């Protein structure tokens, strides 16, 4: 669904300078001058003006082209000049020297290695604490391949562009992100590693279903009844919308402060999503050393809801202003756009819209048809097609390959490689068919199937609409219909009867509280069960406060299905954790629903947000974003039946008796193993070349010994003078907005607890938690703070300690 006519609205977010630079500082200064007019990010211009800047289709294009041209120019430089450029960002290899980049001598400061200047290997570094020759900054680089060298140079150019953008951007949140990415790239260049973004923002995709999928569903849901030409038009409209979204410059959170369409909670969620968008979608479009993701593929309803109103206005205006530029036969896209936007808006607002239900799937025939159409109609040139150059020769992509193509190619490659070991599709289809047939042929014989889970019976009732599930809640801002009030009253009674220990007033207070919602199970228009809960989207969890089913309806599977619905509802809203305080009678039930007393969420994430009870046990359930819980049991059951069938089929193959080999009697001394009949059929595969043992440290170390070593490192780290900010979790009371920014907190106390519980089974897990402490600190605090300095100094100390024990890769 990507592609679509190029109605785009953008300004220039990241610098693409003309690239005449001498050394890092001069380079940065020069870039600032060169790119003065166009350097500031969309966010800053929006922030300052309060409106979206004028559409500058060409600006982004030319910015991308400039970056690409500069990269190409650098890739074509003579090797000595390339090495000189690299030396400016490479650590001095002189024993004990801590200089991290060769500095051009004073007399040559005005000269530029990207043009004619080629310093001699003997030229001395201007850094007073180094003074070593340029040679000592590149001695470790002379052997690297041309493609690795270009990859490093590409990252350096991205880094320099980021630096310049950082200087010019006014918005503080955006500046912080640029700084973070700049440091990340700087570190990657220094260590010669691929840039991978890990940390408090989580990994994409952030929500399911993604916007692309929901929009495709909308086309089916709303327009499938149209004739093929009209349906084709609506598909084009949808693609145009997605294209617009994928190139849309989101406003910075500070620019939206005071926006009446955003509640306080929405604003915090928007801030997180804006940061994610910058890091994973927007900046990588210009810096292709960072992996780029398409906005519409990684974000879902939450983001779209917060930007839709303004964005759709912009799109409508664009449609009007660009109407005449559109070819005659495509004008219908423009005329249909308002209708499409209205339909999408309605579905965005509806809580139970099917298009935002991750289980909703248009029939395969529709999807296939759409794909075919998509392939037939080559996507028109969009701004992405002028994507910046990718480092050449690497596994990733070739120079100049558009970023969006790279993403698609990666996905395609992944799919192909994932499929490599799969059974042939015909074999699986045969097994599925046979399972389905055995089910229908047995149906009449079994009156009470004993191995059908209660969940299946509940689902059958739901399908017949004998029962329904609704999320209801009170509101002070919108009118609440009578039906909702009646159900809330009924639910209040169910909770009061089933939870006699709870004061009734307390139950009423929460059920009617506007921040709480209740998932109601309705039978014959009466609530017979429900789960009252409060979502904390900024913290990424939902708290379950009451859960009950009326006595007469218990142990029929309703409790399980209610919980599965709540899980799916939460996942769709980007929430991946459920928390509840269970009294001892309820612990068994919650355990069966996947809850555990082992709380995997860091305490500061929920402490102060939920009410804590002394007499109850806190339980936690982590949700997997790709699991549709209401289907899960059925899917697993079905899969296991298909597996059994496949095993049975394989069994038949294996049992086949084959005639023995006669070739040896006929005089052949040997034959290739793979030619022995039947061997492949029983699963034998030609042996691959043994894989080089790449991480001997991790694989060969005994876990107990590792744990002792980790304990000693942790002890030393705790006692270090720079450890004080990291000794225990940061509390929301001390730093109220900390958890708005830091999604995955970590501290030395939590690490100690994890160590005791045996969590650190590998060196990598231990190092990852420690690294998170430092990256969180550097993400939240600015470089001039004491905290930031502590993180740097403690990190160095940690690495030394690990090295002393032989636990650090060279
Ligand atoms: N202890 C241990 N297991 C329990 C249980 C309990 N108190 N209540 C239910 N279960 C088990 C069921 O036996 C079933 O297990 P199985 O699938 O292995 O047979 C599983 O949990 C779920 O049963 P299901 O039929 O889906 O649940 P339900 O419709 O009976 O609803 C409750 C479960 C807990 C909501 C319901 O029993 C109830 O309302 N209890 C009183 C209120 C309460 O204690 N609420 C929880 C705290 S707020």
JSON list of N, CA and C in Angstrom, two decimals, residues 54-93:
[
{"chain": "A", "resi": 54, "resn": "UNK", "atom": "N", "xyz": [5.59, 26.29, 4.50]},
{"chain": "A", "resi": 54, "resn": "UNK", "atom": "CA", "xyz": [5.10, 26.12, 3.14]},
{"chain": "A", "resi": 54, "resn": "UNK", "atom": "C", "xyz": [5.63, 24.83, 2.53]},
{"chain": "A", "resi": 55, "resn": "UNK", "atom": "N", "xyz": [4.82, 24.22, 1.71]},
{"chain": "A", "resi": 55, "resn": "UNK", "atom": "CA", "xyz": [5.22, 22.94, 1.12]},
{"chain": "A", "resi": 55, "resn": "UNK", "atom": "C", "xyz": [6.46, 23.17, 0.27]},
{"chain": "A", "resi": 56, "resn": "UNK", "atom": "N", "xyz": [7.45, 22.36, 0.51]},
{"chain": "A", "resi": 56, "resn": "UNK", "atom": "CA", "xyz": [8.68, 22.52, -0.27]},
{"chain": "A", "resi": 56, "resn": "UNK", "atom": "C", "xyz": [9.10, 21.17, -0.81]},
{"chain": "A", "resi": 57, "resn": "UNK", "atom": "N", "xyz": [8.31, 20.76, -1.78]},
{"chain": "A", "resi": 57, "resn": "UNK", "atom": "CA", "xyz": [8.56, 19.46, -2.39]},
{"chain": "A", "resi": 57, "resn": "UNK", "atom": "C", "xyz": [10.02, 19.31, -2.78]},
{"chain": "A", "resi": 58, "resn": "UNK", "atom": "N", "xyz": [10.53, 20.37, -3.45]},
{"chain": "A", "resi": 58, "resn": "UNK", "atom": "CA", "xyz": [11.88, 20.28, -3.96]},
{"chain": "A", "resi": 58, "resn": "UNK", "atom": "C", "xyz": [12.94, 20.32, -2.89]},
{"chain": "A", "resi": 59, "resn": "UNK", "atom": "N", "xyz": [12.64, 20.93, -1.76]},
{"chain": "A", "resi": 59, "resn": "UNK", "atom": "CA", "xyz": [13.67, 21.13, -0.75]},
{"chain": "A", "resi": 59, "resn": "UNK", "atom": "C", "xyz": [14.17, 19.81, -0.20]},
{"chain": "A", "resi": 60, "resn": "UNK", "atom": "N", "xyz": [13.22, 18.96, 0.11]},
{"chain": "A", "resi": 60, "resn": "UNK", "atom": "CA", "xyz": [13.62, 17.68, 0.66]},
{"chain": "A", "resi": 60, "resn": "UNK", "atom": "C", "xyz": [14.38, 16.87, -0.37]},
{"chain": "A", "resi": 61, "resn": "UNK", "atom": "N", "xyz": [13.82, 16.89, -1.59]},
{"chain": "A", "resi": 61, "resn": "UNK", "atom": "CA", "xyz": [14.48, 16.19, -2.69]},
{"chain": "A", "resi": 61, "resn": "UNK", "atom": "C", "xyz": [15.93, 16.64, -2.82]},
{"chain": "A", "resi": 62, "resn": "UNK", "atom": "N", "xyz": [16.09, 17.97, -2.85]},
{"chain": "A", "resi": 62, "resn": "UNK", "atom": "CA", "xyz": [17.43, 18.45, -3.11]},
{"chain": "A", "resi": 62, "resn": "UNK", "atom": "C", "xyz": [18.33, 18.19, -1.92]},
{"chain": "A", "resi": 63, "resn": "UNK", "atom": "N", "xyz": [17.74, 18.21, -0.74]},
{"chain": "A", "resi": 63, "resn": "UNK", "atom": "CA", "xyz": [18.53, 17.91, 0.44]},
{"chain": "A", "resi": 63, "resn": "UNK", "atom": "C", "xyz": [19.07, 16.47, 0.37]},
{"chain": "A", "resi": 64, "resn": "UNK", "atom": "N", "xyz": [18.17, 15.57, -0.01]},
{"chain": "A", "resi": 64, "resn": "UNK", "atom": "CA", "xyz": [18.59, 14.16, -0.13]},
{"chain": "A", "resi": 64, "resn": "UNK", "atom": "C", "xyz": [19.65, 14.02, -1.21]},
{"chain": "A", "resi": 65, "resn": "UNK", "atom": "N", "xyz": [19.42, 14.75, -2.30]},
{"chain": "A", "resi": 65, "resn": "UNK", "atom": "CA", "xyz": [20.39, 14.66, -3.40]},
{"chain": "A", "resi": 65, "resn": "UNK", "atom": "C", "xyz": [21.75, 15.20, -2.99]},
{"chain": "A", "resi": 66, "resn": "UNK", "atom": "N", "xyz": [21.71, 16.31, -2.24]},
{"chain": "A", "resi": 66, "resn": "UNK", "atom": "CA", "xyz": [22.98, 16.90, -1.79]},
{"chain": "A", "resi": 66, "resn": "UNK", "atom": "C", "xyz": [23.75, 15.92, -0.92]},
{"chain": "A", "resi": 67, "resn": "UNK", "atom": "N", "xyz": [23.01, 15.28, -0.02]},
{"chain": "A", "resi": 67, "resn": "UNK", "atom": "CA", "xyz": [23.68, 14.32, 0.87]},
{"chain": "A", "resi": 67, "resn": "UNK", "atom": "C", "xyz": [24.29, 13.21, 0.02]},
{"chain": "A", "resi": 68, "resn": "UNK", "atom": "N", "xyz": [23.49, 12.73, -0.92]},
{"chain": "A", "resi": 68, "resn": "UNK", "atom": "CA", "xyz": [23.96, 11.63, -1.74]},
{"chain": "A", "resi": 68, "resn": "UNK", "atom": "C", "xyz": [25.19, 12.03, -2.58]},
{"chain": "A", "resi": 69, "resn": "UNK", "atom": "N", "xyz": [25.10, 13.24, -3.12]},
{"chain": "A", "resi": 69, "resn": "UNK", "atom": "CA", "xyz": [26.22, 13.71, -3.94]},
{"chain": "A", "resi": 69, "resn": "UNK", "atom": "C", "xyz": [27.49, 13.82, -3.10]},
{"chain": "A", "resi": 70, "resn": "UNK", "atom": "N", "xyz": [27.31, 14.36, -1.91]},
{"chain": "A", "resi": 70, "resn": "UNK", "atom": "CA", "xyz": [28.50, 14.54, -1.06]},
{"chain": "A", "resi": 70, "resn": "UNK", "atom": "C", "xyz": [29.10, 13.17, -0.72]},
{"chain": "A", "resi": 71, "resn": "UNK", "atom": "N", "xyz": [28.21, 12.22, -0.42]},
{"chain": "A", "resi": 71, "resn": "UNK", "atom": "CA", "xyz": [28.72, 10.89, -0.10]},
{"chain": "A", "resi": 71, "resn": "UNK", "atom": "C", "xyz": [29.47, 10.31, -1.28]},
{"chain": "A", "resi": 72, "resn": "UNK", "atom": "N", "xyz": [28.83, 10.44, -2.44]},
{"chain": "A", "resi": 72, "resn": "UNK", "atom": "CA", "xyz": [29.44, 9.89, -3.64]},
{"chain": "A", "resi": 72, "resn": "UNK", "atom": "C", "xyz": [30.82, 10.51, -3.87]},
{"chain": "A", "resi": 73, "resn": "UNK", "atom": "N", "xyz": [30.88, 11.81, -3.63]},
{"chain": "A", "resi": 73, "resn": "UNK", "atom": "CA", "xyz": [32.15, 12.52, -3.83]},
{"chain": "A", "resi": 73, "resn": "UNK", "atom": "C", "xyz": [33.21, 11.97, -2.88]},
{"chain": "A", "resi": 74, "resn": "UNK", "atom": "N", "xyz": [32.81, 11.76, -1.63]},
{"chain": "A", "resi": 74, "resn": "UNK", "atom": "CA", "xyz": [33.77, 11.25, -0.64]},
{"chain": "A", "resi": 74, "resn": "UNK", "atom": "C", "xyz": [34.18, 9.81, -0.99]},
{"chain": "A", "resi": 75, "resn": "UNK", "atom": "N", "xyz": [33.21, 9.00, -1.44]},
{"chain": "A", "resi": 75, "resn": "UNK", "atom": "CA", "xyz": [33.55, 7.61, -1.80]},
{"chain": "A", "resi": 75, "resn": "UNK", "atom": "C", "xyz": [34.55, 7.57, -2.96]},
{"chain": "A", "resi": 76, "resn": "UNK", "atom": "N", "xyz": [34.51, 8.62, -3.80]},
{"chain": "A", "resi": 76, "resn": "UNK", "atom": "CA", "xyz": [35.40, 8.63, -4.96]},
{"chain": "A", "resi": 76, "resn": "UNK", "atom": "C", "xyz": [36.77, 9.26, -4.68]},
{"chain": "A", "resi": 77, "resn": "UNK", "atom": "N", "xyz": [36.99, 9.73, -3.46]},
{"chain": "A", "resi": 77, "resn": "UNK", "atom": "CA", "xyz": [38.28, 10.36, -3.15]},
{"chain": "A", "resi": 77, "resn": "UNK", "atom": "C", "xyz": [39.40, 9.33, -3.19]},
{"chain": "A", "resi": 78, "resn": "UNK", "atom": "N", "xyz": [40.63, 9.76, -3.38]},
{"chain": "A", "resi": 78, "resn": "UNK", "atom": "CA", "xyz": [41.75, 8.82, -3.28]},
{"chain": "A", "resi": 78, "resn": "UNK", "atom": "C", "xyz": [41.82, 8.25, -1.85]},
{"chain": "A", "resi": 79, "resn": "UNK", "atom": "N", "xyz": [42.37, 7.05, -1.76]},
{"chain": "A", "resi": 79, "resn": "UNK", "atom": "CA", "xyz": [42.33, 6.37, -0.46]},
{"chain": "A", "resi": 79, "resn": "UNK", "atom": "C", "xyz": [42.97, 7.18, 0.67]},
{"chain": "A", "resi": 80, "resn": "UNK", "atom": "N", "xyz": [44.07, 7.86, 0.35]},
{"chain": "A", "resi": 80, "resn": "UNK", "atom": "CA", "xyz": [44.78, 8.60, 1.40]},
{"chain": "A", "resi": 80, "resn": "UNK", "atom": "C", "xyz": [43.87, 9.68, 1.99]},
{"chain": "A", "resi": 81, "resn": "UNK", "atom": "N", "xyz": [43.07, 10.31, 1.13]},
{"chain": "A", "resi": 81, "resn": "UNK", "atom": "CA", "xyz": [42.17, 11.35, 1.62]},
{"chain": "A", "resi": 81, "resn": "UNK", "atom": "C", "xyz": [41.03, 10.76, 2.44]},
{"chain": "A", "resi": 82, "resn": "UNK", "atom": "N", "xyz": [40.57, 9.59, 1.97]},
{"chain": "A", "resi": 82, "resn": "UNK", "atom": "CA", "xyz": [39.50, 8.93, 2.72]},
{"chain": "A", "resi": 82, "resn": "UNK", "atom": "C", "xyz": [39.98, 8.58, 4.12]},
{"chain": "A", "resi": 83, "resn": "UNK", "atom": "N", "xyz": [41.23, 8.07, 4.16]},
{"chain": "A", "resi": 83, "resn": "UNK", "atom": "CA", "xyz": [41.77, 7.69, 5.48]},
{"chain": "A", "resi": 83, "resn": "UNK", "atom": "C", "xyz": [41.93, 8.93, 6.37]},
{"chain": "A", "resi": 84, "resn": "UNK", "atom": "N", "xyz": [42.30, 10.05, 5.74]},
{"chain": "A", "resi": 84, "resn": "UNK", "atom": "CA", "xyz": [42.45, 11.26, 6.53]},
{"chain": "A", "resi": 84, "resn": "UNK", "atom": "C", "xyz": [41.11, 11.67, 7.13]},
{"chain": "A", "resi": 85, "resn": "UNK", "atom": "N", "xyz": [40.07, 11.53, 6.32]},
{"chain": "A", "resi": 85, "resn": "UNK", "atom": "CA", "xyz": [38.72, 11.86, 6.84]},
{"chain": "A", "resi": 85, "resn": "UNK", "atom": "C", "xyz": [38.37, 10.93, 8.00]},
{"chain": "A", "resi": 86, "resn": "UNK", "atom": "N", "xyz": [38.67, 9.65, 7.81]},
{"chain": "A", "resi": 86, "resn": "UNK", "atom": "CA", "xyz": [38.36, 8.67, 8.86]},
{"chain": "A", "resi": 86, "resn": "UNK", "atom": "C", "xyz": [39.16, 8.95, 10.13]},
{"chain": "A", "resi": 87, "resn": "UNK", "atom": "N", "xyz": [40.41, 9.40, 9.93]},
{"chain": "A", "resi": 87, "resn": "UNK", "atom": "CA", "xyz": [41.29, 9.60, 11.09]},
{"chain": "A", "resi": 87, "resn": "UNK", "atom": "C", "xyz": [40.69, 10.61, 12.08]},
{"chain": "A", "resi": 88, "resn": "UNK", "atom": "N", "xyz": [39.87, 11.52, 11.53]},
{"chain": "A", "resi": 88, "resn": "UNK", "atom": "CA", "xyz": [39.30, 12.57, 12.39]},
{"chain": "A", "resi": 88, "resn": "UNK", "atom": "C", "xyz": [38.29, 12.03, 13.38]},
{"chain": "A", "resi": 89, "resn": "UNK", "atom": "N", "xyz": [37.85, 10.81, 13.12]},
{"chain": "A", "resi": 89, "resn": "UNK", "atom": "CA", "xyz": [36.86, 10.20, 14.02]},
{"chain": "A", "resi": 89, "resn": "UNK", "atom": "C", "xyz": [37.36, 8.87, 14.57]},
{"chain": "A", "resi": 90, "resn": "UNK", "atom": "N", "xyz": [38.67, 8.63, 14.46]},
{"chain": "A", "resi": 90, "resn": "UNK", "atom": "CA", "xyz": [39.20, 7.34, 14.91]},
{"chain": "A", "resi": 90, "resn": "UNK", "atom": "C", "xyz": [40.17, 7.53, 16.07]},
{"chain": "A", "resi": 91, "resn": "UNK", "atom": "N", "xyz": [40.10, 6.61, 17.01]},
{"chain": "A", "resi": 91, "resn": "UNK", "atom": "CA", "xyz": [40.93, 6.73, 18.21]},
{"chain": "A", "resi": 91, "resn": "UNK", "atom": "C", "xyz": [42.40, 6.52, 17.87]},
{"chain": "A", "resi": 92, "resn": "UNK", "atom": "N", "xyz": [43.24, 7.24, 18.58]},
{"chain": "A", "resi": 92, "resn": "UNK", "atom": "CA", "xyz": [44.68, 7.08, 18.41]},
{"chain": "A", "resi": 92, "resn": "UNK", "atom": "C", "xyz": [45.08, 5.71, 18.95]},
{"chain": "A", "resi": 93, "resn": "UNK", "atom": "N", "xyz": [45.87, 5.00, 18.18]},
{"chain": "A", "resi": 93, "resn": "UNK", "atom": "CA", "xyz": [46.22, 3.62, 18.55]},
{"chain": "A", "resi": 93, "resn": "UNK", "atom": "C", "xyz": [47.48, 3.59, 19.43]}
]
